[in-house]
PDB file of C-alpha atoms in Angstrom:
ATOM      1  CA  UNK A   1       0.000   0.000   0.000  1.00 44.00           C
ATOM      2  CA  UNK A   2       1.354   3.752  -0.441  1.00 44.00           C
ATOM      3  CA  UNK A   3       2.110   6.235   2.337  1.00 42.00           C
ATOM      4  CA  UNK A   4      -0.776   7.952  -0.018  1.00 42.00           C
ATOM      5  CA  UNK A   5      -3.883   6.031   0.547  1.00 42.00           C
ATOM      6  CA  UNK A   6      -2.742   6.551   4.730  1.00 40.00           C
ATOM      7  CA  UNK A   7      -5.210   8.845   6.389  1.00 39.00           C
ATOM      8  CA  UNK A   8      -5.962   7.909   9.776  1.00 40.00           C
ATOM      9  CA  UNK A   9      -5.479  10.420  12.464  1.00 35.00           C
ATOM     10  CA  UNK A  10      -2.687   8.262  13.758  1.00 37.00           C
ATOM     11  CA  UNK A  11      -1.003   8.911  10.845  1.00 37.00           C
ATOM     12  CA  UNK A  12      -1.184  12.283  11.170  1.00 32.00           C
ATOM     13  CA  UNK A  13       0.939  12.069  14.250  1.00 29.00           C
ATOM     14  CA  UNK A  14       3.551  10.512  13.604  1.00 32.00           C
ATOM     15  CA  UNK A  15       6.288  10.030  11.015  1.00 34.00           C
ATOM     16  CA  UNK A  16       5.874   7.554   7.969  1.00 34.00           C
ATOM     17  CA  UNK A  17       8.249   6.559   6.029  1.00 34.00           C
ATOM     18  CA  UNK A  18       7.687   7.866   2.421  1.00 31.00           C
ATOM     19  CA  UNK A  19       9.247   5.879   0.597  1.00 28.00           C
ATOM     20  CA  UNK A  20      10.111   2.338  -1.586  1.00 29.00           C
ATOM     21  CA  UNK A  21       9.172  -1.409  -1.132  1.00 30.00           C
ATOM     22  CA  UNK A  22      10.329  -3.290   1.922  1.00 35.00           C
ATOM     23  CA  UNK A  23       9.718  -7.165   2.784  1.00 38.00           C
ATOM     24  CA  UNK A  24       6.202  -8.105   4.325  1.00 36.00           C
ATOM     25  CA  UNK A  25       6.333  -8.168   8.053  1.00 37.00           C
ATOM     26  CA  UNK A  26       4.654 -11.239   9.010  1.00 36.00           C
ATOM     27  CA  UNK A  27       4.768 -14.968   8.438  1.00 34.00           C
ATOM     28  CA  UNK A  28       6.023 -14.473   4.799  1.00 37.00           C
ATOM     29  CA  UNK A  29       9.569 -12.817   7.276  1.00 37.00           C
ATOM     30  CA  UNK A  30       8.636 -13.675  10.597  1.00 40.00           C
ATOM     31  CA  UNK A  31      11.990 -12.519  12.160  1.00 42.00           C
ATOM     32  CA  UNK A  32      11.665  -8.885  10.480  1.00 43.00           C
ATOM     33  CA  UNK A  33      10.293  -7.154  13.455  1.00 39.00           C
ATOM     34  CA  UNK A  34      12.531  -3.953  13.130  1.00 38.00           C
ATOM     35  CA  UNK A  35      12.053  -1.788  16.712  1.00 40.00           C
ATOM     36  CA  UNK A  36      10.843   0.555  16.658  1.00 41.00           C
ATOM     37  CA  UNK A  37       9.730   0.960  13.564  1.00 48.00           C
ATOM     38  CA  UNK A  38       7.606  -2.276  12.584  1.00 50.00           C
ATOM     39  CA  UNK A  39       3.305  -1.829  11.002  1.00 54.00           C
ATOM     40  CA  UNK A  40       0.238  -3.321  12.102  1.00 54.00           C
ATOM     41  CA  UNK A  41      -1.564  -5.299   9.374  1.00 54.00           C
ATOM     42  CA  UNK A  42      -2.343  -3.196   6.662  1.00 52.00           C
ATOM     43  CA  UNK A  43      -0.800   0.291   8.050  1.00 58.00           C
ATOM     44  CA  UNK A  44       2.491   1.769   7.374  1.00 54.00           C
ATOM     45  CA  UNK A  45       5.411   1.617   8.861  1.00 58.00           C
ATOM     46  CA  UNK A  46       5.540   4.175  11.758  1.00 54.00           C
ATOM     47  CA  UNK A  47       8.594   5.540  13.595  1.00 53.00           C
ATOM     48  CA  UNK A  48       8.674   5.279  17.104  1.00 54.00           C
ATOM     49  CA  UNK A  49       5.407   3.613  17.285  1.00 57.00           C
ATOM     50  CA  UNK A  50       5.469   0.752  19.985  1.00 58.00           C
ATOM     51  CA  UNK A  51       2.176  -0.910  19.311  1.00 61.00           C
ATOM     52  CA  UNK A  52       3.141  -1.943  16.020  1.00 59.00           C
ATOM     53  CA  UNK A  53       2.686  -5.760  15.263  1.00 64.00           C
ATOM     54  CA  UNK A  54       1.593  -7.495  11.855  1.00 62.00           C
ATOM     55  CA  UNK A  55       0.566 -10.824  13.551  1.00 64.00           C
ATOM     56  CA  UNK A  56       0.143 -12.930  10.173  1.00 66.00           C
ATOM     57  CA  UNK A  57      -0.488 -10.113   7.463  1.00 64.00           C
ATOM     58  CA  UNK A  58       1.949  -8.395   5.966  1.00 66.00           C
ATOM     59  CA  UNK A  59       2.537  -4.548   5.598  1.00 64.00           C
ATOM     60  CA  UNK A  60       4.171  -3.659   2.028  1.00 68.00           C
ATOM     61  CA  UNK A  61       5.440  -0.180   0.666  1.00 69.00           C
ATOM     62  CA  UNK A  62       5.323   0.761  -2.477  1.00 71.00           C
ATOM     63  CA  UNK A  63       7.202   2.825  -4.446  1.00 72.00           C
ATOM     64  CA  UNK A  64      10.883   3.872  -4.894  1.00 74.00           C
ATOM     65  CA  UNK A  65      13.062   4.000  -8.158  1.00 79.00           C
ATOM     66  CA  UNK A  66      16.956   3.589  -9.627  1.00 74.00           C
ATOM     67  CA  UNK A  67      17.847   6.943  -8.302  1.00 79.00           C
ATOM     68  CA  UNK A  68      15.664   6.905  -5.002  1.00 78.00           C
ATOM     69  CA  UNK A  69      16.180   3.923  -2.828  1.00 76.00           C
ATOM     70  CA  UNK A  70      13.462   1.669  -1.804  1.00 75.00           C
ATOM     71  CA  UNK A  71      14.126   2.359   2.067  1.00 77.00           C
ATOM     72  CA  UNK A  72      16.407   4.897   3.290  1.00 77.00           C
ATOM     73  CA  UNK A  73      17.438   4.430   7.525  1.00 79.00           C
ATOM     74  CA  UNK A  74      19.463   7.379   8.827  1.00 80.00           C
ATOM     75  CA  UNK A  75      19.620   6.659  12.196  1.00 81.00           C
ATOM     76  CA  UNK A  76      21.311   8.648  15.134  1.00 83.00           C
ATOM     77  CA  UNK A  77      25.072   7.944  16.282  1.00 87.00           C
ATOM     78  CA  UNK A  78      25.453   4.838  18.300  1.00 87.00           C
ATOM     79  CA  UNK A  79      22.070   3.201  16.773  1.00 85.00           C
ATOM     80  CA  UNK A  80      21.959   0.453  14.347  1.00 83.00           C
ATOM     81  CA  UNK A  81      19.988   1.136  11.306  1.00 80.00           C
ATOM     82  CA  UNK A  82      18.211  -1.650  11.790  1.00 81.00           C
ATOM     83  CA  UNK A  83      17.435  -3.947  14.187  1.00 83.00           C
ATOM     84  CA  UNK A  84      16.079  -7.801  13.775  1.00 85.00           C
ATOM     85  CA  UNK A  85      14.544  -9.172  17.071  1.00 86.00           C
ATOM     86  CA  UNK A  86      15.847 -13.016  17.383  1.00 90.00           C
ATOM     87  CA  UNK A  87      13.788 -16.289  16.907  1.00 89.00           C
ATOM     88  CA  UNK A  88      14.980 -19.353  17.337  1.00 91.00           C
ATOM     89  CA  UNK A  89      16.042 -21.468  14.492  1.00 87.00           C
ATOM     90  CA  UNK A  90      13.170 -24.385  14.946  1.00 89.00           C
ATOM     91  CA  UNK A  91      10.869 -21.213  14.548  1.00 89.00           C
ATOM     92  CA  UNK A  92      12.098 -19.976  11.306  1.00 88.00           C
ATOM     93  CA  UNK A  93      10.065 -22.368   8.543  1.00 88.00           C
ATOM     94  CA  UNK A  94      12.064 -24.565   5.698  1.00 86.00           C
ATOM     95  CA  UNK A  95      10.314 -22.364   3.094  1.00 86.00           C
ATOM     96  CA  UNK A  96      10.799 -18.548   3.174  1.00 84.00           C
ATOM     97  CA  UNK A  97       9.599 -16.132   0.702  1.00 85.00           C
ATOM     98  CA  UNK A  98      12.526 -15.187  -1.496  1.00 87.00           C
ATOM     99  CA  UNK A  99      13.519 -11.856   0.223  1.00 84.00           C
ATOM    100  CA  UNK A 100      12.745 -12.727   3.353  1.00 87.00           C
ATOM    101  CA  UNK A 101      15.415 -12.410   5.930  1.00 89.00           C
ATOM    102  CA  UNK A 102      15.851 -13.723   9.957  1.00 89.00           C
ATOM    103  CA  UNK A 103      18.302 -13.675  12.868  1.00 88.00           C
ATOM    104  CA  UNK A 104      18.323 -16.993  15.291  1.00 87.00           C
ATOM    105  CA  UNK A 105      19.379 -16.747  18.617  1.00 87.00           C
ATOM    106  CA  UNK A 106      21.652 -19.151  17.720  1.00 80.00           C
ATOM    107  CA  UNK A 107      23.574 -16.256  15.981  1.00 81.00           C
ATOM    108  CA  UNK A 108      22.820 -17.125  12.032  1.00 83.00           C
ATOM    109  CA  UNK A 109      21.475 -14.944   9.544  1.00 87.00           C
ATOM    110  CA  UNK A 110      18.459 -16.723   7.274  1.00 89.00           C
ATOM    111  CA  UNK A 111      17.442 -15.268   4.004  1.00 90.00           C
ATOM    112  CA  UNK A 112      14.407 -16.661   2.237  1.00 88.00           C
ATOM    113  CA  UNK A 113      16.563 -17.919  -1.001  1.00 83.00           C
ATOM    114  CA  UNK A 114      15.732 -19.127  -4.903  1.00 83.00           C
ATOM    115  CA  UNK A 115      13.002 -20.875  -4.609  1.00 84.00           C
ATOM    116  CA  UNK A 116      11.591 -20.010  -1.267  1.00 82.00           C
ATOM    117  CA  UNK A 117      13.797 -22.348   0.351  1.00 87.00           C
ATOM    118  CA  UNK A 118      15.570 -21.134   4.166  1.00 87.00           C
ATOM    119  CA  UNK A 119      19.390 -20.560   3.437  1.00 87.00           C
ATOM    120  CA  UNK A 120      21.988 -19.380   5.854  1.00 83.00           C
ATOM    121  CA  UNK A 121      24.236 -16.447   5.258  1.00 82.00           C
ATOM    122  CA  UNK A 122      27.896 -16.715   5.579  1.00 68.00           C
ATOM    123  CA  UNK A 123      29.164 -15.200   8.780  1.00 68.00           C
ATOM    124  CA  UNK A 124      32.601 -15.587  10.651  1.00 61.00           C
ATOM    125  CA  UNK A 125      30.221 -17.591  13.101  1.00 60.00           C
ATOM    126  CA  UNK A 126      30.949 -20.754  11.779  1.00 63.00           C
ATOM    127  CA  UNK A 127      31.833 -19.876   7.902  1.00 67.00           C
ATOM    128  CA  UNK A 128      35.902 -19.335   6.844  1.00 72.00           C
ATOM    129  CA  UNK A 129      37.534 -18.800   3.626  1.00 80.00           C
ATOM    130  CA  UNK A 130      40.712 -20.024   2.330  1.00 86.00           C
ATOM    131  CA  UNK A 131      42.803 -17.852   0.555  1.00 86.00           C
ATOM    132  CA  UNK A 132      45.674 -18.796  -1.656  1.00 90.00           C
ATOM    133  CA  UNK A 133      49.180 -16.968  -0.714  1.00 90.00           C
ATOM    134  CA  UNK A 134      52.585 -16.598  -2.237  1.00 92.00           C
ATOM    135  CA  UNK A 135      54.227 -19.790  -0.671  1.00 95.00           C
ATOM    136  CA  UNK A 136      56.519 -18.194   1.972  1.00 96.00           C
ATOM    137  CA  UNK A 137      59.407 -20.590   3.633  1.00 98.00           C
ATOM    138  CA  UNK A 138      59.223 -19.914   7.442  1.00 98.00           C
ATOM    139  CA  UNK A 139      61.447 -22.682   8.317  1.00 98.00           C
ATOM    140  CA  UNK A 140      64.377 -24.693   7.622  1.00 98.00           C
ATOM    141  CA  UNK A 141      66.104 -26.342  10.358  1.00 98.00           C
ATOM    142  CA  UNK A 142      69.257 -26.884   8.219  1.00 98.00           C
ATOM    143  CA  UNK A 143      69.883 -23.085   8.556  1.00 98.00           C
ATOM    144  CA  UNK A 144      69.691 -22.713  12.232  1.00 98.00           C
ATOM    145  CA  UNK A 145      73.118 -23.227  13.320  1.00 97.00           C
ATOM    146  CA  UNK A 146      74.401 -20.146  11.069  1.00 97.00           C
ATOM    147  CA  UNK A 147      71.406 -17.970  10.473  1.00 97.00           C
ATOM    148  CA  UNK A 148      68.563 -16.336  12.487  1.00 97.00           C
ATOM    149  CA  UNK A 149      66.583 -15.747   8.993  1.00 97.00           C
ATOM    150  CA  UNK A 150      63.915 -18.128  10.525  1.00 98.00           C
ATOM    151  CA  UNK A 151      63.832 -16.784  14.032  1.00 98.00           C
ATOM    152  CA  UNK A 152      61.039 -14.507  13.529  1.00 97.00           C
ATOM    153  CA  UNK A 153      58.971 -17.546  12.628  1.00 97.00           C
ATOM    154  CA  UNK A 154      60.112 -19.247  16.208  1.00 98.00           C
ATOM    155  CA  UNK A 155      57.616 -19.067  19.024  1.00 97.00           C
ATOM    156  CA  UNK A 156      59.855 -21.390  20.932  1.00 97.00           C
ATOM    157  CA  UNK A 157      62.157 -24.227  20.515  1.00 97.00           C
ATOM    158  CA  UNK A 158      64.556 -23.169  18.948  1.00 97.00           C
ATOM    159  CA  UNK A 159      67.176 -24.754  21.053  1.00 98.00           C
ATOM    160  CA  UNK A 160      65.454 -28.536  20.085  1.00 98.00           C
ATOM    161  CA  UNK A 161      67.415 -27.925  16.564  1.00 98.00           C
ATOM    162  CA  UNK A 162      71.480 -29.272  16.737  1.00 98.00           C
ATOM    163  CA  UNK A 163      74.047 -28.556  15.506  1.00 97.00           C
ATOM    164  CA  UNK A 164      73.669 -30.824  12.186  1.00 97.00           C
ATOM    165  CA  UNK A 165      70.314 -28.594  11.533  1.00 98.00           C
ATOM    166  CA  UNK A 166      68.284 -31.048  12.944  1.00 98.00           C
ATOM    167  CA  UNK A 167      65.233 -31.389  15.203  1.00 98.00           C
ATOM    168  CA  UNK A 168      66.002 -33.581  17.506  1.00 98.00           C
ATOM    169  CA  UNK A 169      64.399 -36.950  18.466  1.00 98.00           C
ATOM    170  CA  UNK A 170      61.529 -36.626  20.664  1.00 97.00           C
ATOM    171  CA  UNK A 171      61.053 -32.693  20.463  1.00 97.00           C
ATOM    172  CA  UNK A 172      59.156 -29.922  18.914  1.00 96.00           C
ATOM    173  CA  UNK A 173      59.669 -26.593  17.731  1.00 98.00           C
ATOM    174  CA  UNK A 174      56.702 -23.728  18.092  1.00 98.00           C
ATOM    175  CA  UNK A 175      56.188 -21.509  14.808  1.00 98.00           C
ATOM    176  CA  UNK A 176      54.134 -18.559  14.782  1.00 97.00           C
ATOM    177  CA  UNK A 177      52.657 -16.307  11.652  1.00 96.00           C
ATOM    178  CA  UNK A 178      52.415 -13.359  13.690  1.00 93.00           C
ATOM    179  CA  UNK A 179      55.061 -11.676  11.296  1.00 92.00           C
ATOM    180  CA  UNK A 180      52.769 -12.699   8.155  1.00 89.00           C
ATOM    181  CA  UNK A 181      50.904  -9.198   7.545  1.00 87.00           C
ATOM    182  CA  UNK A 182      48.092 -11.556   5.636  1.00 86.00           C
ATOM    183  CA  UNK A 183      47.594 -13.802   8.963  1.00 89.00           C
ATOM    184  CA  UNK A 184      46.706 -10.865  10.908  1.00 82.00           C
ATOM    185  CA  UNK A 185      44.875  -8.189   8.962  1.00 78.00           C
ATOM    186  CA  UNK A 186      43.001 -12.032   7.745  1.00 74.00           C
ATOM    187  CA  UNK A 187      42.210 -13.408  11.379  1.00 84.00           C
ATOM    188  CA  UNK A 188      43.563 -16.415  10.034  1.00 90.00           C
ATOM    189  CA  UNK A 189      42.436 -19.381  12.111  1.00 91.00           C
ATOM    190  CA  UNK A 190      44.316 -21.936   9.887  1.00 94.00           C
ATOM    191  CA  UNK A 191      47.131 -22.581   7.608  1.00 96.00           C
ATOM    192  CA  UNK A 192      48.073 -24.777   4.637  1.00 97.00           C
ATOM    193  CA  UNK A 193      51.440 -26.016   5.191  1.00 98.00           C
ATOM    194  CA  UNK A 194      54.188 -28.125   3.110  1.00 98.00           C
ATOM    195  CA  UNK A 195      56.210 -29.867   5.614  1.00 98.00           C
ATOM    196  CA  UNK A 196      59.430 -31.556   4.351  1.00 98.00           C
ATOM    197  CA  UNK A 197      62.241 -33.760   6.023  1.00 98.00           C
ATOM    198  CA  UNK A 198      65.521 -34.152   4.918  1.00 98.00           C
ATOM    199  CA  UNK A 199      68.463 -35.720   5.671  1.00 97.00           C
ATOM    200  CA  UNK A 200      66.516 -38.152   7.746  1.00 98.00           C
ATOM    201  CA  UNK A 201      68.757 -40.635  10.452  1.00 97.00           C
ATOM    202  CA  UNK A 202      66.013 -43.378  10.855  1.00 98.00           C
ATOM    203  CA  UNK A 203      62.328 -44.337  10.452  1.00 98.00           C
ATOM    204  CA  UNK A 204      60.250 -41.640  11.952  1.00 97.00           C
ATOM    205  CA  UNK A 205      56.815 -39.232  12.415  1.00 98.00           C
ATOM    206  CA  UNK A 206      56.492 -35.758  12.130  1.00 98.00           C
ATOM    207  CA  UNK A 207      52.734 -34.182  13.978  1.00 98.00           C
ATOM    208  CA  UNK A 208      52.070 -30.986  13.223  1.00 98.00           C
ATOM    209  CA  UNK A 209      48.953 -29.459  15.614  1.00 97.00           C
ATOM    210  CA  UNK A 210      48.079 -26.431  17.169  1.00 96.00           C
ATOM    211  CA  UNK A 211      50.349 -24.541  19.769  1.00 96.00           C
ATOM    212  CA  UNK A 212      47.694 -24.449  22.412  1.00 92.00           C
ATOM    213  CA  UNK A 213      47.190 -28.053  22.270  1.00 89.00           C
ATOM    214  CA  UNK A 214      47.205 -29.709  26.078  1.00 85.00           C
ATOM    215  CA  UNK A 215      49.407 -33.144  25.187  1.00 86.00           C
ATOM    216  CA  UNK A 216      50.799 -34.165  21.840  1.00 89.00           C
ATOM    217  CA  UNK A 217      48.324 -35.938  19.795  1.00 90.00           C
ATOM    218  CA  UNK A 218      48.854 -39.127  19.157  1.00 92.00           C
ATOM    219  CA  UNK A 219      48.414 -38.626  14.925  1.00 93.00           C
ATOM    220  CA  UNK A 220      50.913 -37.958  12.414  1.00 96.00           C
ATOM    221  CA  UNK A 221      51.255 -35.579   9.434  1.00 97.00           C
ATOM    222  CA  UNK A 222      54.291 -37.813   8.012  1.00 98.00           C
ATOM    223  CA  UNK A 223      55.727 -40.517   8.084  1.00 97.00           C
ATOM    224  CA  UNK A 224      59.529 -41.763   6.617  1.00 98.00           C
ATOM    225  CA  UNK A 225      60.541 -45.599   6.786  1.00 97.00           C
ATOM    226  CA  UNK A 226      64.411 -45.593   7.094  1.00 97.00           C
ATOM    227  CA  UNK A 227      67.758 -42.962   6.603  1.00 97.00           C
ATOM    228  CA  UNK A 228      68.768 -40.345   4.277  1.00 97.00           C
ATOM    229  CA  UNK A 229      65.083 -39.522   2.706  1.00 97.00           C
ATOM    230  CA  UNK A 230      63.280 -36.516   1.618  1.00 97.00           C
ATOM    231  CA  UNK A 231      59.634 -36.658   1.814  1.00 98.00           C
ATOM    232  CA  UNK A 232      56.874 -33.712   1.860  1.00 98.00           C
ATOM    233  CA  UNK A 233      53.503 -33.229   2.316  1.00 98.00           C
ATOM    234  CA  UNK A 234      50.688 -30.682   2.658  1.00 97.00           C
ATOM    235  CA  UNK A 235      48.718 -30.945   6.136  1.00 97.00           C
ATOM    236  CA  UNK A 236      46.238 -28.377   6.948  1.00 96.00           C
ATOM    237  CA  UNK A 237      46.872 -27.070  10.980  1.00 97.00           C
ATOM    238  CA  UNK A 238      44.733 -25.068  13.329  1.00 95.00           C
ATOM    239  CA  UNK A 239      46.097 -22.281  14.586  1.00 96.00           C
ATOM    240  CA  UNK A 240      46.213 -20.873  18.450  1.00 95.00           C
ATOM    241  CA  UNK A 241      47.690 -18.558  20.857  1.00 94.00           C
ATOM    242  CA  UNK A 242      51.126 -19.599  22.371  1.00 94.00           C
ATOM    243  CA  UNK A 243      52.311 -17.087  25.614  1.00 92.00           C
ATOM    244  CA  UNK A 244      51.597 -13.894  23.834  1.00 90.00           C
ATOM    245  CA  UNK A 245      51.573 -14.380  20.557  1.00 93.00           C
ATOM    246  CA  UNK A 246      48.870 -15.588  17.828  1.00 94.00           C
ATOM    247  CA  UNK A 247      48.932 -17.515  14.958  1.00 96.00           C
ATOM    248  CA  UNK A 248      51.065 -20.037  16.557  1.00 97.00           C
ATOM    249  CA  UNK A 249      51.358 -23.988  15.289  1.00 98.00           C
ATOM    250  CA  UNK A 250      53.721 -26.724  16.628  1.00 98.00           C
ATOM    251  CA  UNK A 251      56.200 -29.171  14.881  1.00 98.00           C
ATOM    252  CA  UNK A 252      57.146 -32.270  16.245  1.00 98.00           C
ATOM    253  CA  UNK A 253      59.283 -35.398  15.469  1.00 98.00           C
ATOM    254  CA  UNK A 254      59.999 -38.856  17.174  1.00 97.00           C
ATOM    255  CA  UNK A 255      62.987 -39.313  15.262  1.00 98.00           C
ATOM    256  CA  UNK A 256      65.582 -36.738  14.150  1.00 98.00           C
ATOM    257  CA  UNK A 257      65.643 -35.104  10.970  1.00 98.00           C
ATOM    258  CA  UNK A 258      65.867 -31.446   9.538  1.00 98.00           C
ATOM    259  CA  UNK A 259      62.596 -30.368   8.783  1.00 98.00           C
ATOM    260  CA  UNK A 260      61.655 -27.593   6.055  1.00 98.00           C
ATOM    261  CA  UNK A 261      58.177 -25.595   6.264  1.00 98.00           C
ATOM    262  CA  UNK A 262      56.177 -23.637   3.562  1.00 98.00           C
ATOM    263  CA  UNK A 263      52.913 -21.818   3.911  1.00 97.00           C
ATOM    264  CA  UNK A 264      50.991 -22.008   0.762  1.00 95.00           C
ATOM    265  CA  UNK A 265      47.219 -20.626   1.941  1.00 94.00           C
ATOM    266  CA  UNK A 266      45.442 -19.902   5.451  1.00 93.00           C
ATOM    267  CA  UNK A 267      41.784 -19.845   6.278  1.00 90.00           C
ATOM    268  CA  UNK A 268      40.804 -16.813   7.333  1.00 86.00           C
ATOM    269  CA  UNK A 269      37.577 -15.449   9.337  1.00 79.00           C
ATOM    270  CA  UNK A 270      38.259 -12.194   8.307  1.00 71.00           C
ATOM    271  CA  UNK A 271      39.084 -12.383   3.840  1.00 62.00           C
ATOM    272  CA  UNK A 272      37.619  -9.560   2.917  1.00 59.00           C
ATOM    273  CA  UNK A 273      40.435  -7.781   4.273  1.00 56.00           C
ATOM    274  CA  UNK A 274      42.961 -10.037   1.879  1.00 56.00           C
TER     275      UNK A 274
END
């Protein structure tokens, strides 16, 4: 209905919005309750009304065009623009009207989808992206006992590395990416890594797991069978916290052996900042 046809007297006293097409308040959206501006079946949208509630009809605005929008929300400093009142998820029906959009208390976004059918919205809540990088070495063991090129890379452990450049038996070495610009401004929660051994002195494991982890898991990320081998592979690792700083992931080995890392992609919960 238009603002137009609107000529109650409680119109008259108090501001509608003038303009554009909104989504039907109602079961067709049932999670669009905006506060405080909602409509009462069949009237218009009316700030700072508190009465306002569509029960099952819904309230529609026409109007708008490609150089006015549909709705404009200008709210004061410190308010949101809009506001979506919770439901819970079991509440929200498998069939929305396209258009239609609702918040769960369980913190997901729902947008009625092609169709009609309920989809969920990406959020950082429980939906991460993984990006692609320029593979970046941050460690190679070999280099150690000459050069601190890696160091900036080493949470802790450092000393676990001997003098041959290799980890030793039964220890671990903590890496962070705290010094990779793209794991920070990214809120990277994850990396793609290529771990290599070299110069291997017997059969052994390599686990590779996250920093914060309380005991070693008992898993591996690879494996070698005997002496003097070079074998790689790409393992995906949760990152964590490790005393102070983020992005941290830890390297361990049952057997020694120099150990080379490359980062080839994270998964971030923050991409668009990538």
């Amino acid at each position: 209905m238009t603002t137009a046809d609107e000529t109650s007297a409680a119109t008259t006293r108090r501001r509608i919005i003038k303009s554009g097409v909104v989504a039907g308040v109602g079961v067709g959206a049932a999670a669009v309750v905006a506060s405080p501006a909602s409509a009462a079946a069949g009237d218009p949208v009316i700030m700072g009304a508190v009465t306002n509630d569509a029960g099952t009809a819904e309230t529609v605005l026409v109007g708008g065009s490609s150089a006015s929008p549909t709705l404009a929300l200008n709210p004061p400093a410190g308010r949101p623009a809009l506001q979506i009142m919770p439901v819970f998820d079991q509440d929200v029906p498998a069939e929305l009207p396209t258009g239609s959009l609702a918040y769960t208390h369980e913190g997901d976004l729902v947008i009625g989808g092609k169709a009609g059918t309920k989809q969920y919205v990406s959020t950082s809540r429980w939906a991460n992206r993984t990006v692609a990088i320029q593979p970046k070495r941050i460690l190679d063991t070999r280099a150690l006992p000459s050069s601190t090129i890696y160091d900036q890379y080493i949470a802790a452990g450092r000393s676990s590395v001997d003098s041959t450049g290799r980890l030793r038996a039964n220890s671990f070495i903590h890496l962070s990416l705290s010094n990779l610009s793209v794991a920070s401004t990214g809120r990277a929660v994850g990396v793609y890594v290529n771990l290599t051994v070299a110069g291997t002195v017997s059969a052994g494991v390599l686990s590779a797991y996250p920093a914060s982890t309380s005991g070693r898991p008992s898993t591996s990320s690879l494996n070698w069978w005997g002496p003097n081998q070079i074998l790689s592979n790409l393992v995906e690792v949760q990152l964590s916290p490790l005393d102070g700083r983020n992005y941290c992931f830890t390297i361990w080995v049952n057997a020694a052996t120099s150990v080379i890392v490359d980062v080839s992609g994270l998964i971030m919960s923050n991409p668009g900042t990538y």
